[in-house]
PDB file of C-alpha atoms in Angstrom:
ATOM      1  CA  UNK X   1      36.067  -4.289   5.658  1.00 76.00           C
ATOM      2  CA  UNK X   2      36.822  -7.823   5.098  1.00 77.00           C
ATOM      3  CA  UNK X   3      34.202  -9.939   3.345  1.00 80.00           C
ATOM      4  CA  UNK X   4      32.912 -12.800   5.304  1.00 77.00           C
ATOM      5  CA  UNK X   5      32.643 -15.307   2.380  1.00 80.00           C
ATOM      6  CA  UNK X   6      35.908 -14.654   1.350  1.00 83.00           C
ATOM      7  CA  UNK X   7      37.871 -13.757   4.708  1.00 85.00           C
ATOM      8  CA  UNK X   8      35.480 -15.994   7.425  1.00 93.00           C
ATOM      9  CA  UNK X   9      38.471 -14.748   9.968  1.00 95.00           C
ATOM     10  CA  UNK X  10      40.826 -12.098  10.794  1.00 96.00           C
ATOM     11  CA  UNK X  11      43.518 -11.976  12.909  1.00 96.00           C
ATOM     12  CA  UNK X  12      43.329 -10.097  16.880  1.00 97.00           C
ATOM     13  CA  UNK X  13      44.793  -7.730  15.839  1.00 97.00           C
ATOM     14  CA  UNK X  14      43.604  -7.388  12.191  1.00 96.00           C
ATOM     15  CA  UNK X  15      39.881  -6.629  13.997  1.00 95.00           C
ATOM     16  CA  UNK X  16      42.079  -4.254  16.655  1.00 96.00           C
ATOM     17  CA  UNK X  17      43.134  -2.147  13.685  1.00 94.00           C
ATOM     18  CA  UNK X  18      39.322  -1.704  12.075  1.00 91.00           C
ATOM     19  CA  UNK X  19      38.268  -0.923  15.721  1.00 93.00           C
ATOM     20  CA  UNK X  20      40.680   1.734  15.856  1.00 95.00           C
ATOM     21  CA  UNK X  21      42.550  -0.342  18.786  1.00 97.00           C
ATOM     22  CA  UNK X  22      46.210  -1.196  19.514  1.00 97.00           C
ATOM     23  CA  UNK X  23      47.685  -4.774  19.617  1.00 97.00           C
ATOM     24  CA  UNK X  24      47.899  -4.885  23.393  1.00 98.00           C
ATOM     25  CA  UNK X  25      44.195  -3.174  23.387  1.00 98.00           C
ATOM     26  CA  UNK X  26      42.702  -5.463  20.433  1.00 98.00           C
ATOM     27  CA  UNK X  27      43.682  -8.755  22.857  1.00 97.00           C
ATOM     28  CA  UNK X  28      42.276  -7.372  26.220  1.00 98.00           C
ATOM     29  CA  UNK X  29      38.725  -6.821  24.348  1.00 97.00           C
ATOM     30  CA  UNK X  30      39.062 -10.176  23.139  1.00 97.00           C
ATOM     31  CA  UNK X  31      39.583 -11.356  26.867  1.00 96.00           C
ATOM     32  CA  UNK X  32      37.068  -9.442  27.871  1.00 97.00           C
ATOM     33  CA  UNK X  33      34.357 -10.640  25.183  1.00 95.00           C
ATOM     34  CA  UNK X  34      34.166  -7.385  23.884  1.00 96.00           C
ATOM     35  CA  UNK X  35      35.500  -8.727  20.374  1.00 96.00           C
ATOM     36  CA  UNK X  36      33.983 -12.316  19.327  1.00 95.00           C
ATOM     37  CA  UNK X  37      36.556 -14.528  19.059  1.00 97.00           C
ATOM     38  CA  UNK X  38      37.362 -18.542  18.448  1.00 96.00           C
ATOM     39  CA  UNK X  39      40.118 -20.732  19.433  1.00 96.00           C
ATOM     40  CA  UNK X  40      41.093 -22.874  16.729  1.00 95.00           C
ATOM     41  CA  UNK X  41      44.324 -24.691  18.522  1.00 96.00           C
ATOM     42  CA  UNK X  42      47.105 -22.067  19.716  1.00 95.00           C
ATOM     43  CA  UNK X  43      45.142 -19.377  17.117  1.00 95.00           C
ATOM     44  CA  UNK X  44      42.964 -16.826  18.830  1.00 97.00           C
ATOM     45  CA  UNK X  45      40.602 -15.806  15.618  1.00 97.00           C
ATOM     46  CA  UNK X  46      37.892 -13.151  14.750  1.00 97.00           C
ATOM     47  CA  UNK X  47      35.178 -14.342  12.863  1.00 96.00           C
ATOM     48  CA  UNK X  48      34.427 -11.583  10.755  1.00 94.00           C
ATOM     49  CA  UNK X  49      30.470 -12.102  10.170  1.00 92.00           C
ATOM     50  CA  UNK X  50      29.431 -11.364  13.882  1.00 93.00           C
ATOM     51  CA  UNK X  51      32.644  -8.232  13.962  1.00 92.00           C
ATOM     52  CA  UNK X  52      30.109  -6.809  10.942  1.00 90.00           C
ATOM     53  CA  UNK X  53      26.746  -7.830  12.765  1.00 90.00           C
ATOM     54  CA  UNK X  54      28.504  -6.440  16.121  1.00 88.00           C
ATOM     55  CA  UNK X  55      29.573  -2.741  13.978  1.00 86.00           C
ATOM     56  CA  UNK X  56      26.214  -2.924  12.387  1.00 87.00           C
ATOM     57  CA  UNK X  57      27.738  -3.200   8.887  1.00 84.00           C
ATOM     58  CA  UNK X  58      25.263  -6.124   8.000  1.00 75.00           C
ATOM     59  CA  UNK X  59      21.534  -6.082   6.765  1.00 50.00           C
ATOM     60  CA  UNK X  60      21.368  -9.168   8.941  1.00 58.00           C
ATOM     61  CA  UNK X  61      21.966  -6.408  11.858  1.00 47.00           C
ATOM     62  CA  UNK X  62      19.597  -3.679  10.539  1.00 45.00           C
ATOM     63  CA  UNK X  63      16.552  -6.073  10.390  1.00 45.00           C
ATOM     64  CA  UNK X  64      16.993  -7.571  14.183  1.00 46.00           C
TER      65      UNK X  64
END
């Protein structure tokens, strides 16, 4: 799993392939605000701190 300090984003489908998703799959989640996502110009980006929260891979996400 990438770490958030040192990674703050992943790629679409970087996030696709930790989720056990395909390309065309990883992009329609995004659409659908299933994956968090940011537009940073053309770049559609994951941050990776709320992907963690979201998996519940964080102790931020075990105390809410």
């Amino acid at each position: 799993m990438p770490d958030p300090m040192a990674h703050p984003t992943i790629s679409v489908p970087e996030a696709g392939r930790l989720l056990g998703l395909s390309r065309p799959s990883a992009y329609e989640a995004a659409k659908r605000g299933d994956i968090p996502t940011l537009r940073v110009g053309r770049r559609l980006l994951v941050p990776t701190a709320p992907l963690l929260d979201m998996l519940g891979l964080t102790s931020r996400s075990v105390r809410a």
